[in-house]
GROMACS .gro file of C-alpha atoms in nm:
model
  323
    1MET     CA    1 -10.950  -1.667   5.508
    2HIS     CA    2 -11.077  -1.284   5.511
    3ARG     CA    3 -10.979  -1.076   5.241
    4LEU     CA    4 -10.896  -0.689   5.284
    5ILE     CA    5 -11.095  -0.515   5.076
    6ARG     CA    6 -11.084  -0.139   4.976
    7LYS     CA    7 -11.355   0.118   5.044
    8LYS     CA    8 -11.395   0.480   4.897
    9ASN     CA    9 -11.539   0.701   5.189
   10LYS     CA   10 -11.697   1.016   5.174
   11GLN     CA   11 -11.564   1.317   5.295
   12LEU     CA   12 -11.571   1.322   5.672
   13GLY     CA   13 -11.570   1.663   5.895
   14THR     CA   14 -11.427   1.681   6.217
   15THR     CA   15 -11.480   2.036   6.356
   16PRO     CA   16 -11.637   2.002   6.689
   17ARG     CA   17 -11.992   2.171   6.748
   18LYS     CA   18 -12.031   2.425   7.009
   19SER     CA   19 -12.045   2.212   7.329
   20LYS     CA   20 -12.290   2.284   7.641
   21GLU     CA   21 -12.045   2.173   7.886
   22LYS     CA   22 -11.918   2.408   8.133
   23ASP     CA   23 -11.551   2.452   8.114
   24ASN     CA   24 -11.357   2.699   8.248
   25LYS     CA   25 -11.166   2.730   7.928
   26PRO     CA   26 -11.349   2.794   7.608
   27PRO     CA   27 -11.400   2.533   7.363
   28PRO     CA   28 -11.098   2.526   7.051
   29GLN     CA   29 -11.165   2.766   6.776
   30ASP     CA   30 -11.144   2.512   6.427
   31PRO     CA   31 -10.910   2.284   6.609
   32LEU     CA   32 -10.928   2.032   6.302
   33GLU     CA   33 -10.967   2.242   6.028
   34ARG     CA   34 -11.101   1.932   5.813
   35SER     CA   35 -11.084   1.576   5.813
   36LYS     CA   36 -11.097   1.394   5.463
   37LYS     CA   37 -11.105   1.021   5.382
   38THR     CA   38 -10.908   0.964   5.000
   39ARG     CA   39 -10.890   0.674   4.817
   40SER     CA   40 -10.668   0.571   4.561
   41GLU     CA   41 -10.387   0.311   4.529
   42LYS     CA   42 -10.124   0.582   4.517
   43GLU     CA   43 -10.217   0.711   4.845
   44VAL     CA   44 -10.186   0.402   5.032
   45ALA     CA   45  -9.851   0.418   5.270
   46GLN     CA   46  -9.668   0.067   5.170
   47PRO     CA   47  -9.386  -0.057   5.351
   48SER     CA   48  -9.059  -0.101   5.202
   49GLN     CA   49  -8.952  -0.424   5.081
   50ALA     CA   50  -8.634  -0.427   5.330
   51MET     CA   51  -8.899  -0.386   5.625
   52THR     CA   52  -9.123  -0.636   5.491
   53ASP     CA   53  -8.857  -0.902   5.449
   54GLU     CA   54  -8.682  -0.805   5.793
   55GLN     CA   55  -9.033  -0.898   5.942
   56THR     CA   56  -9.049  -1.212   5.728
   57ASN     CA   57  -8.714  -1.304   5.835
   58ARG     CA   58  -8.773  -1.266   6.198
   59GLU     CA   59  -9.103  -1.515   6.180
   60LYS     CA   60  -8.867  -1.730   6.017
   61ASN     CA   61  -8.648  -1.747   6.307
   62ILE     CA   62  -8.899  -1.833   6.566
   63LYS     CA   63  -8.787  -2.143   6.744
   64ARG     CA   64  -8.994  -2.405   6.890
   65LYS     CA   65  -8.877  -2.366   7.246
   66GLN     CA   66  -9.010  -2.020   7.293
   67LEU     CA   67  -9.383  -2.184   7.227
   68VAL     CA   68  -9.347  -2.519   7.408
   69LYS     CA   69  -9.434  -2.398   7.759
   70PHE     CA   70  -9.744  -2.191   7.601
   71VAL     CA   71  -9.869  -2.469   7.392
   72LYS     CA   72  -9.857  -2.755   7.678
   73HIS     CA   73 -10.026  -2.529   7.896
   74VAL     CA   74 -10.295  -2.434   7.643
   75LEU     CA   75 -10.355  -2.822   7.547
   76GLU     CA   76 -10.338  -2.960   7.918
   77LYS     CA   77 -10.614  -2.701   8.003
   78GLY     CA   78 -10.838  -2.703   7.734
   79PRO     CA   79 -11.111  -2.445   7.652
   80SER     CA   80 -11.251  -2.579   7.994
   81GLY     CA   81 -10.972  -2.505   8.200
   82LEU     CA   82 -10.859  -2.173   8.016
   83GLN     CA   83 -11.233  -2.061   8.071
   84LYS     CA   84 -11.177  -2.147   8.459
   85GLU     CA   85 -10.840  -1.962   8.445
   86PHE     CA   86 -11.035  -1.617   8.299
   87SER     CA   87 -11.305  -1.665   8.549
   88SER     CA   88 -11.055  -1.647   8.835
   89MET     CA   89 -10.896  -1.291   8.694
   90LYS     CA   90 -11.195  -1.101   8.821
   91ARG     CA   91 -11.277  -0.744   8.650
   92PHE     CA   92 -11.317  -0.465   8.870
   93ASN     CA   93 -11.302  -0.057   8.875
   94ASP     CA   94 -11.046   0.090   9.161
   95PHE     CA   95 -11.197   0.452   9.102
   96GLU     CA   96 -10.926   0.623   9.335
   97LYS     CA   97 -10.716   0.528   9.019
   98MET     CA   98 -10.936   0.721   8.787
   99LYS     CA   99 -10.977   1.081   8.901
  100ALA     CA  100 -10.946   1.213   8.591
  101PHE     CA  101 -11.213   0.976   8.457
  102LYS     CA  102 -11.445   1.048   8.724
  103GLN     CA  103 -11.412   1.432   8.656
  104ALA     CA  104 -11.468   1.368   8.290
  105GLN     CA  105 -11.788   1.167   8.357
  106GLU     CA  106 -11.953   1.497   8.448
  107ARG     CA  107 -11.866   1.620   8.101
  108GLY     CA  108 -11.979   1.351   7.913
  109LYS     CA  109 -11.642   1.262   7.803
  110ASN     CA  110 -11.695   0.885   7.877
  111ARG     CA  111 -11.891   0.608   7.676
  112TYR     CA  112 -11.984   0.410   7.989
  113LYS     CA  113 -11.994   0.503   8.355
  114ASP     CA  114 -11.861   0.136   8.433
  115VAL     CA  115 -11.537   0.128   8.197
  116GLY     CA  116 -11.286   0.342   8.365
  117CYS     CA  117 -10.969   0.495   8.231
  118LEU     CA  118 -10.644   0.451   8.434
  119ASP     CA  119 -10.477   0.767   8.532
  120ASN     CA  120 -10.124   0.600   8.546
  121ASN     CA  121 -10.083   0.578   8.177
  122ARG     CA  122 -10.360   0.781   8.013
  123VAL     CA  123 -10.283   0.950   7.699
  124LYS     CA  124 -10.284   1.351   7.764
  125LEU     CA  125 -10.399   1.588   7.520
  126ALA     CA  126 -10.116   1.863   7.491
  127PRO     CA  127 -10.154   2.236   7.445
  128PRO     CA  128 -10.293   2.413   7.266
  129TRP     CA  129 -10.589   2.180   7.342
  130PRO     CA  130 -10.804   2.312   7.621
  131TYR     CA  131 -10.795   2.033   7.838
  132ASP     CA  132 -10.589   1.716   7.866
  133TYR     CA  133 -10.841   1.445   7.891
  134ILE     CA  134 -10.931   1.146   7.645
  135HIS     CA  135 -11.056   0.820   7.782
  136GLY     CA  136 -10.730   0.632   7.602
  137ASN     CA  137 -10.436   0.443   7.770
  138TYR     CA  138 -10.097   0.394   7.647
  139VAL     CA  139 -10.050  -0.002   7.660
  140ALA     CA  140  -9.685  -0.184   7.601
  141THR     CA  141  -9.578  -0.468   7.457
  142PRO     CA  142  -9.242  -0.625   7.579
  143ASN     CA  143  -9.003  -0.448   7.339
  144ASN     CA  144  -9.226  -0.130   7.278
  145ALA     CA  145  -9.352   0.097   7.611
  146LYS     CA  146  -9.594   0.280   7.362
  147ARG     CA  147  -9.719   0.030   7.134
  148PHE     CA  148 -10.101   0.092   7.154
  149ILE     CA  149 -10.324   0.321   7.253
  150CYS     CA  150 -10.645   0.178   7.361
  151THR     CA  151 -10.929   0.384   7.335
  152GLN     CA  152 -11.320   0.398   7.351
  153ALA     CA  153 -11.525   0.467   7.024
  154PRO     CA  154 -11.538   0.846   6.957
  155LEU     CA  155 -11.858   1.028   7.087
  156GLU     CA  156 -12.016   1.343   6.916
  157LYS     CA  157 -11.839   1.537   7.201
  158THR     CA  158 -11.513   1.360   7.164
  159CYS     CA  159 -11.429   1.333   6.802
  160ALA     CA  160 -11.214   1.636   6.777
  161ASP     CA  161 -11.048   1.518   7.067
  162PHE     CA  162 -10.989   1.176   6.916
  163TRP     CA  163 -10.868   1.310   6.615
  164PHE     CA  164 -10.610   1.553   6.785
  165MET     CA  165 -10.475   1.249   6.998
  166CYS     CA  166 -10.394   1.082   6.655
  167LEU     CA  167 -10.227   1.404   6.551
  168GLN     CA  168 -10.034   1.486   6.835
  169SER     CA  169  -9.887   1.096   6.839
  170SER     CA  170  -9.857   1.112   6.480
  171ASN     CA  171 -10.024   0.820   6.448
  172LYS     CA  172 -10.026   0.626   6.115
  173MET     CA  173 -10.230   0.323   6.195
  174LYS     CA  174 -10.592   0.288   6.338
  175PHE     CA  175 -10.792  -0.007   6.387
  176SER     CA  176 -11.152  -0.007   6.452
  177LYS     CA  177 -11.340  -0.308   6.571
  178SER     CA  178 -11.705  -0.246   6.538
  179GLU     CA  179 -11.910  -0.485   6.413
  180ALA     CA  180 -11.402  -1.111   5.885
  181LYS     CA  181 -11.402  -0.838   5.643
  182VAL     CA  182 -11.142  -0.541   5.676
  183MET     CA  183 -11.230  -0.193   5.549
  184GLU     CA  184 -10.912  -0.027   5.432
  185THR     CA  185 -10.912   0.315   5.427
  186VAL     CA  186 -10.669   0.626   5.388
  187LEU     CA  187 -10.751   0.966   5.595
  188THR     CA  188 -10.575   1.291   5.564
  189VAL     CA  189 -10.646   1.472   5.909
  190GLU     CA  190 -10.538   1.860   5.869
  191GLY     CA  191 -10.524   2.100   6.190
  192GLN     CA  192 -10.343   2.287   6.440
  193GLY     CA  193 -10.075   2.355   6.153
  194ALA     CA  194 -10.031   1.982   6.098
  195THR     CA  195 -10.113   1.727   5.858
  196LEU     CA  196 -10.147   1.378   5.933
  197LYS     CA  197 -10.237   1.081   5.670
  198THR     CA  198 -10.332   0.740   5.838
  199THR     CA  199 -10.460   0.419   5.737
  200HIS     CA  200 -10.775   0.298   5.914
  201TYR     CA  201 -10.854  -0.092   5.909
  202HIS     CA  202 -11.212  -0.150   6.022
  203TRP     CA  203 -11.317  -0.497   6.103
  204VAL     CA  204 -11.676  -0.523   5.998
  205ASP     CA  205 -11.828  -0.870   6.150
  206TRP     CA  206 -11.661  -0.870   6.514
  207PRO     CA  207 -11.965  -0.891   6.744
  208ASP     CA  208 -11.954  -0.711   7.054
  209ARG     CA  209 -11.845  -0.962   7.343
  210GLY     CA  210 -11.814  -1.228   7.076
  211VAL     CA  211 -11.542  -1.356   6.874
  212PRO     CA  212 -11.515  -1.384   6.431
  213ALA     CA  213 -11.329  -1.681   6.291
  214ALA     CA  214 -10.986  -1.760   6.456
  215ASP     CA  215 -10.803  -1.736   6.126
  216MET     CA  216 -10.476  -1.579   5.988
  217ALA     CA  217 -10.658  -1.227   5.902
  218LEU     CA  218 -10.591  -1.066   6.276
  219CYS     CA  219 -10.220  -1.182   6.260
  220GLU     CA  220 -10.189  -1.090   5.887
  221LEU     CA  221 -10.339  -0.725   6.013
  222LEU     CA  222 -10.111  -0.695   6.286
  223ALA     CA  223  -9.798  -0.812   6.050
  224LYS     CA  224  -9.910  -0.478   5.889
  225ALA     CA  225  -9.946  -0.261   6.151
  226ARG     CA  226  -9.615  -0.350   6.294
  227LEU     CA  227  -9.424  -0.161   6.026
  228SER     CA  228  -9.547   0.163   6.240
  229LYS     CA  229  -9.321   0.321   6.487
  230ALA     CA  230  -9.583   0.531   6.580
  231PRO     CA  231  -9.837   0.417   6.870
  232ILE     CA  232 -10.136   0.206   6.705
  233VAL     CA  233 -10.476   0.344   6.805
  234VAL     CA  234 -10.713   0.061   6.867
  235HIS     CA  235 -11.074   0.122   6.947
  236CYS     CA  236 -11.380  -0.104   6.932
  237SER     CA  237 -11.714   0.054   7.168
  238ALA     CA  238 -11.555   0.093   7.517
  239GLY     CA  239 -11.184  -0.010   7.419
  240ILE     CA  240 -11.116  -0.316   7.651
  241GLY     CA  241 -11.264  -0.638   7.484
  242ARG     CA  242 -11.227  -0.691   7.138
  243THR     CA  243 -10.935  -0.422   7.168
  244GLY     CA  244 -10.787  -0.614   7.473
  245SER     CA  245 -10.771  -0.920   7.238
  246VAL     CA  246 -10.599  -0.765   6.969
  247VAL     CA  247 -10.326  -0.646   7.234
  248MET     CA  248 -10.279  -0.972   7.386
  249ILE     CA  249 -10.215  -1.128   7.052
  250GLU     CA  250  -9.966  -0.889   6.955
  251TYR     CA  251  -9.799  -0.889   7.313
  252MET     CA  252  -9.715  -1.310   7.257
  253MET     CA  253  -9.638  -1.204   6.876
  254ASP     CA  254  -9.373  -0.927   7.037
  255GLN     CA  255  -9.224  -1.170   7.256
  256LEU     CA  256  -9.208  -1.434   6.977
  257LEU     CA  257  -9.044  -1.194   6.709
  258SER     CA  258  -8.751  -1.084   6.993
  259GLY     CA  259  -8.671  -1.437   7.090
  260GLN     CA  260  -8.840  -1.449   7.389
  261VAL     CA  261  -9.048  -1.742   7.548
  262ILE     CA  262  -9.400  -1.659   7.566
  263GLU     CA  263  -9.544  -1.600   7.925
  264ASP     CA  264  -9.803  -1.745   8.122
  265SER     CA  265 -10.150  -1.605   7.946
  266ASP     CA  266 -10.286  -1.487   8.297
  267LYS     CA  267  -9.963  -1.292   8.402
  268ILE     CA  268 -10.001  -1.137   8.057
  269LEU     CA  269 -10.354  -1.037   8.050
  270GLN     CA  270 -10.276  -0.899   8.406
  271LYS     CA  271  -9.990  -0.677   8.293
  272ILE     CA  272 -10.245  -0.564   8.042
  273ARG     CA  273 -10.484  -0.472   8.251
  274GLU     CA  274 -10.272  -0.281   8.457
  275GLN     CA  275 -10.228  -0.049   8.180
  276ARG     CA  276 -10.612  -0.051   8.024
  277ASN     CA  277 -10.814  -0.168   8.309
  278ASN     CA  278 -11.049  -0.476   8.242
  279SER     CA  279 -10.905  -0.546   7.904
  280ILE     CA  280 -11.067  -0.870   7.759
  281GLN     CA  281 -11.433  -0.906   7.885
  282THR     CA  282 -11.540  -1.252   7.791
  283GLU     CA  283 -11.439  -1.584   7.823
  284HIS     CA  284 -11.478  -1.640   7.433
  285GLN     CA  285 -11.257  -1.347   7.402
  286TYR     CA  286 -10.977  -1.525   7.604
  287LEU     CA  287 -11.039  -1.841   7.424
  288PHE     CA  288 -11.009  -1.685   7.084
  289VAL     CA  289 -10.676  -1.508   7.180
  290HIS     CA  290 -10.532  -1.881   7.231
  291GLN     CA  291 -10.705  -2.013   6.924
  292VAL     CA  292 -10.563  -1.775   6.710
  293MET     CA  293 -10.190  -1.831   6.850
  294MET     CA  294 -10.238  -2.203   6.804
  295ASN     CA  295 -10.372  -2.164   6.425
  296TYR     CA  296 -10.055  -1.930   6.361
  297PHE     CA  297  -9.808  -2.208   6.511
  298MET     CA  298 -10.000  -2.439   6.305
  299GLU     CA  299  -9.967  -2.236   5.959
  300LYS     CA  300  -9.639  -2.184   6.065
  301LYS     CA  301  -9.557  -2.559   6.072
  302MET     CA  302  -9.440  -2.541   6.449
  303PHE     CA  303  -9.592  -2.844   6.581
  304ASP     CA  304  -9.508  -3.209   6.579
  305GLU     CA  305  -9.759  -3.468   6.497
  306ASN     CA  306  -9.839  -3.523   6.859
  307ALA     CA  307  -9.896  -3.126   6.883
  308LYS     CA  308 -10.134  -3.152   6.570
  309LEU     CA  309 -10.354  -3.418   6.655
  310ALA     CA  310 -10.377  -3.224   7.037
  311HIS     CA  311 -10.452  -2.887   6.868
  312LEU     CA  312 -10.757  -3.089   6.635
  313ASP     CA  313 -10.919  -3.205   6.953
  314PHE     CA  314 -10.871  -2.820   7.124
  315THR     CA  315 -11.008  -2.678   6.785
  316GLU     CA  316 -11.307  -2.886   6.815
  317LYS     CA  317 -11.377  -2.809   7.157
  318TYR     CA  318 -11.290  -2.473   7.124
  319HIS     CA  319 -11.594  -2.431   6.830
  320LYS     CA  320 -11.817  -2.586   7.081
  321ALA     CA  321 -11.756  -2.370   7.356
  322VAL     CA  322 -11.782  -2.036   7.160
  323HIS     CA  323 -12.064  -2.105   6.933
   0.00000   0.00000   0.00000
């Protein structure tokens, strides 16, 4: 099992440089006066014992009937069937639904020209920021309309935009899927008369378009993040592949923890993609989501003997498929 390790970081400045882009409005003056990373045990915001106990109790209350349909679907299809299921859900960009994205392309605000940002639920930067665009979307889980902000990794031109977005959403949790060790850093961001202390979790060995070990590390990380009421910012590079994998797992966990039956996997992914276009990029990432959930059920002793044997067979085939 991966261990959360704490890392002390150097001071980070985020006041944007003067941009060459031709906007009608002038660039913001010192929009973020300073951003500094600080590291001490006392500064890490710890959840109250009551909140932790409540979450533990919710996990204990998960019933087998909530996952029977999901487990049966996964075991009957197996990794090869799930790969075919994923391949049938084609990825595409409908740029008529991404007008702000197209306009921002000319100003160098998008990391990739083929990774669009939907207009219907995009995050909008509020005044006094001189423009409202950032490549990010709100993504809902069944019981939280703005559980996540899925966004691309900041560019030099969008770094200040990114931190302003965090300030305006009072975000106190941020995931970065970049390259399992997870680095935890406390950041204090100050600007526009506001101060935000946020905890940044950086997963350092999750390969682009690949998968890490499907153990309990991600479930434990999501359990910590779940205590935050504000939207959780998640990004990788494009903000759709590894990011989408995290969101899909939490979507299922939200259903379980609220007493609901897990929906069909393809329907869940479709709902996520309607909010963050083309979420989950590869068959391996789709398989990873299912393997993590199956391992979670095994860890929580929710399988009978027959399911345990079938799970072992699924796991063997999973490893052959992704390696």
